[in-house]
Short mmCIF file of C-alpha atoms in Angstrom, two decimals:
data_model
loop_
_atom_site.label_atom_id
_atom_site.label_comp_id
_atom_site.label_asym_id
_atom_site.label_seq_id
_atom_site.Cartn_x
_atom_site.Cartn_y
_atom_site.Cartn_z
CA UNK A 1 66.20 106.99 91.62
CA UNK A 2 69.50 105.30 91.95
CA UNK A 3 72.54 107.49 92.54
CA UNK A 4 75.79 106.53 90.62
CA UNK A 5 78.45 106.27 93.19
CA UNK A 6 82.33 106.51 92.10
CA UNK A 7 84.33 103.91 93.46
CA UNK A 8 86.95 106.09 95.40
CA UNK A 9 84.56 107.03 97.92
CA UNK A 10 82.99 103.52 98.81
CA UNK A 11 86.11 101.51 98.09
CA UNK A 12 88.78 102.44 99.92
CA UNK A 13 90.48 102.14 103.81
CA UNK A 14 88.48 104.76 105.36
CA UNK A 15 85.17 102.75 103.96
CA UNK A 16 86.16 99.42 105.68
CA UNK A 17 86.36 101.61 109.11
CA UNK A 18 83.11 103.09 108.30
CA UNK A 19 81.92 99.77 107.93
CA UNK A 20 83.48 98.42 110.98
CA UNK A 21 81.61 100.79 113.01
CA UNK A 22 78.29 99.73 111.03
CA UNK A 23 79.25 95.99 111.70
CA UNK A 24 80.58 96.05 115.72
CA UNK A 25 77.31 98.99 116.26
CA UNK A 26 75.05 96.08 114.71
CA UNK A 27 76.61 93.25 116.77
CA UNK A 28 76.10 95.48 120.07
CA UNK A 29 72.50 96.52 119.81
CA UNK A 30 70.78 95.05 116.88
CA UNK A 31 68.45 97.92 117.36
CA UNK A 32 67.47 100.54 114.16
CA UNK A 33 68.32 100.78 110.64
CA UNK A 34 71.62 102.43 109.27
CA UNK A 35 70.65 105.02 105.95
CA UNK A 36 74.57 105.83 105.84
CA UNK A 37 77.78 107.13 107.41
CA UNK A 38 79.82 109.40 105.29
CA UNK A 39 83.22 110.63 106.41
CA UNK A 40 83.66 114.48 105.49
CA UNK A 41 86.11 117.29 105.98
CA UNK A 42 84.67 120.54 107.29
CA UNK A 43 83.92 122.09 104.04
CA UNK A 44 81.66 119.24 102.56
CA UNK A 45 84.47 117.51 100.91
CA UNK A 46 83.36 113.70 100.95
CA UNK A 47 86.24 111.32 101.69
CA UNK A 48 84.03 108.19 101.77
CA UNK A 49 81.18 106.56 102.32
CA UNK A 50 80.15 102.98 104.14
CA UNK A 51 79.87 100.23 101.68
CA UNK A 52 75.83 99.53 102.56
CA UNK A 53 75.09 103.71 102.25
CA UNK A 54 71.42 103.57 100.97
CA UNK A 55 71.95 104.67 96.86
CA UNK A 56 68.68 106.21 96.80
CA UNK A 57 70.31 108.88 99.00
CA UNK A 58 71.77 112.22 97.68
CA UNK A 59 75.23 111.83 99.56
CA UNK A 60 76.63 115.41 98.14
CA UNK A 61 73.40 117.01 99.71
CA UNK A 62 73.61 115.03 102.99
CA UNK A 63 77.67 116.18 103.05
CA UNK A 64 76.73 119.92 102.60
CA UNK A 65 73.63 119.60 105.18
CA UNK A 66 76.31 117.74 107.58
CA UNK A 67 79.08 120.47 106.92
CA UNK A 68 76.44 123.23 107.34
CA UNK A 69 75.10 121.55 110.31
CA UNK A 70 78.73 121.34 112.28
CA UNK A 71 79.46 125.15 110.90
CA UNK A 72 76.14 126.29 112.87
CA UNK A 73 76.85 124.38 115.90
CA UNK A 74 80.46 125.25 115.80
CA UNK A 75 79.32 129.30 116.13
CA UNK A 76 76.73 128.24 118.61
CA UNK A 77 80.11 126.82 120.35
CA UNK A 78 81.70 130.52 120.16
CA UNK A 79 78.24 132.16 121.25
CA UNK A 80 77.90 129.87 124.33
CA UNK A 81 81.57 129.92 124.91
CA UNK A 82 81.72 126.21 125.68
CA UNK A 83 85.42 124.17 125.45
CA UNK A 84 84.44 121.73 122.87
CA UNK A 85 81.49 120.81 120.65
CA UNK A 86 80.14 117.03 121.37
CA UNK A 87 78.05 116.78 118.17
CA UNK A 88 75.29 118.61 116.06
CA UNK A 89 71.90 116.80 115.77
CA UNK A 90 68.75 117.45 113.60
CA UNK A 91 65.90 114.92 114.66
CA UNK A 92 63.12 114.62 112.57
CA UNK A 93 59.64 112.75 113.02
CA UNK A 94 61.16 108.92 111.95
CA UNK A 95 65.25 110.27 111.24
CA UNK A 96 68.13 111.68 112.44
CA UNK A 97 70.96 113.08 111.49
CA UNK A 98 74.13 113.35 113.64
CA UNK A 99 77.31 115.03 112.67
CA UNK A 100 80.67 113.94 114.82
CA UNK A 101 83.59 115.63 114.99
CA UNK A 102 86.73 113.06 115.11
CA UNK A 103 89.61 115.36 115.12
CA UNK A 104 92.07 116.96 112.62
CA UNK A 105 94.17 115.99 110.37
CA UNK A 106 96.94 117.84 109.31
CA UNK A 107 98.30 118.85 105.71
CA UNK A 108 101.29 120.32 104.47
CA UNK A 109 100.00 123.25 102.70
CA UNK A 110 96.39 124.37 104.70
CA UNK A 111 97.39 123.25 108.32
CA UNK A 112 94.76 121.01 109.72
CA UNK A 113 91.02 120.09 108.31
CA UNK A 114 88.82 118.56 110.76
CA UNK A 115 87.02 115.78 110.06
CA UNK A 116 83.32 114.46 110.71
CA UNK A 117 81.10 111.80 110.48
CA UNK A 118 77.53 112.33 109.43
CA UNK A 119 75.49 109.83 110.41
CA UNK A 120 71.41 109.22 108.69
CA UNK A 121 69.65 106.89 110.98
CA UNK A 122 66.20 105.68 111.99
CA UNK A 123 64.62 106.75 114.90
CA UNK A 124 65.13 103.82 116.61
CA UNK A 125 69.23 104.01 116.47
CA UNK A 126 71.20 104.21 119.94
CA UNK A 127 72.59 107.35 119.39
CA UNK A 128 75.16 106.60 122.34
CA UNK A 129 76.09 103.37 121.49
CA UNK A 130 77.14 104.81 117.49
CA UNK A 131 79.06 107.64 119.00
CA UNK A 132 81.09 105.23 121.54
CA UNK A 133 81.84 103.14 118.44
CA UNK A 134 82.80 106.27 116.39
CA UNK A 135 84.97 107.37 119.10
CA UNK A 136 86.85 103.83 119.29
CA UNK A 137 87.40 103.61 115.35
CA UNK A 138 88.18 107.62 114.97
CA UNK A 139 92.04 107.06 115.36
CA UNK A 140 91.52 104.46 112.90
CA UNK A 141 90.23 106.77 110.61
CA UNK A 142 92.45 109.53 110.89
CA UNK A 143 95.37 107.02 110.62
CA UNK A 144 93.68 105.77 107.16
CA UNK A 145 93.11 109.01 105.48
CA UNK A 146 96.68 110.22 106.02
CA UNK A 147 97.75 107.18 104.55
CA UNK A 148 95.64 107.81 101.90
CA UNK A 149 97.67 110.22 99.02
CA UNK A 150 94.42 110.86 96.94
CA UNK A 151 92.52 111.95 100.04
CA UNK A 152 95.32 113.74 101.18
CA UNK A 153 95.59 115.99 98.24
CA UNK A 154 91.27 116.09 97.65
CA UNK A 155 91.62 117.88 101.23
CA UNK A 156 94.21 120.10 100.23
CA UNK A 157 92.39 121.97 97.23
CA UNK A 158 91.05 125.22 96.95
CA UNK A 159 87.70 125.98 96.24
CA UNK A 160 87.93 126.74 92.68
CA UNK A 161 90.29 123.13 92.41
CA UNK A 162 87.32 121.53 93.92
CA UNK A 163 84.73 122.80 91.33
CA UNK A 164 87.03 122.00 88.58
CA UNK A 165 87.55 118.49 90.02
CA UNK A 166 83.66 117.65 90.70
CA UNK A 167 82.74 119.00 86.97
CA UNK A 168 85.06 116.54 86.04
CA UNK A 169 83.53 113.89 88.49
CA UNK A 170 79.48 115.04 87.05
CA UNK A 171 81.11 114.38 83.33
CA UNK A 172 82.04 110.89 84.18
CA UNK A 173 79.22 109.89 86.16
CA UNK A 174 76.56 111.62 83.53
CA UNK A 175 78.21 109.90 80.22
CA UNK A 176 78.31 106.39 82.22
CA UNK A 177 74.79 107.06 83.09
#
């Protein structure tokens, strides 16, 4: 099954850095298969999504699994008392599934969301080669979402905004359906 995808999150300037880091990652190694990169606040919120993301994928499931993953690690981070968290991992028989922290960005009204990059790949991915390139573009990113005014103010809502803007999303997507 095919998963409609709305524009916003697969055409805009954070996309084309997601896809950048796809692209150089490729050119590097030319080693493993890419499911998807998805760029994510801390609460799940899904800013975007590379332009090759596999469709058959659930991408609001693989946001909350990414979010929940970096909330674990992050109180593994308090219960080790370690300085900073590198990334969370979850490595299954043939995929994995990395979640990157790139840094904050801040808003007027909430002070600063942080914001990750959860990564589906093959088992035969070089982990360390995706993370160098995710650490060269995330400036890049950062610099594109708070450029971005839609993004900007999709970070900024409250919980109950949120639910009220994704029941509007699920009426679109399930009447064009």
């Amino acid at each position: 099954m095919t998963l409609f995808v709305p524009k916003a999150l697969y055409e805009n300037e954070i996309t084309i850095v997601l896809d950048e880091i796809r692209y150089s990652y490729g050119m590097l190694t030319r080693r493993g298969y890419i499911y998807g990169l998805i760029a994510i606040d801390q609460d799940a919120k899904i800013i975007a999504i590379d332009s090759r993301f596999d469709r058959k994928l659930n991408y609001w499931d693989l946001s909350s699994i990414g979010a929940a993953l970096f909330g674990v690690a992050r109180q593994a981070q308090d219960f080790f008392e370690t300085d900073s968290l590198i990334r969370a991992t979850l490595i299954y028989k043939d995929l994995q599934l990395y979640v990157k922290s790139i840094g904050d960005v801040m808003l007027h009204k909430k002070g600063k969301r942080e914001i990750l990059v959860v990564l589906l790949v093959d088992n035969m991915v070089n982990i360390g080669v995706l993370i160098l390139q995710m650490r060269k573009f995330s400036n890049k990113i950062k610099e594109a979402i708070t450029k971005n005014q839609t993004i900007m103010t999709k970070l900024q809502m409250s919980e109950r905004e949120l639910k009220e803007y994704l029941r509007e999303l699920k009426k679109k997507v399930f009447q064009s359906a």
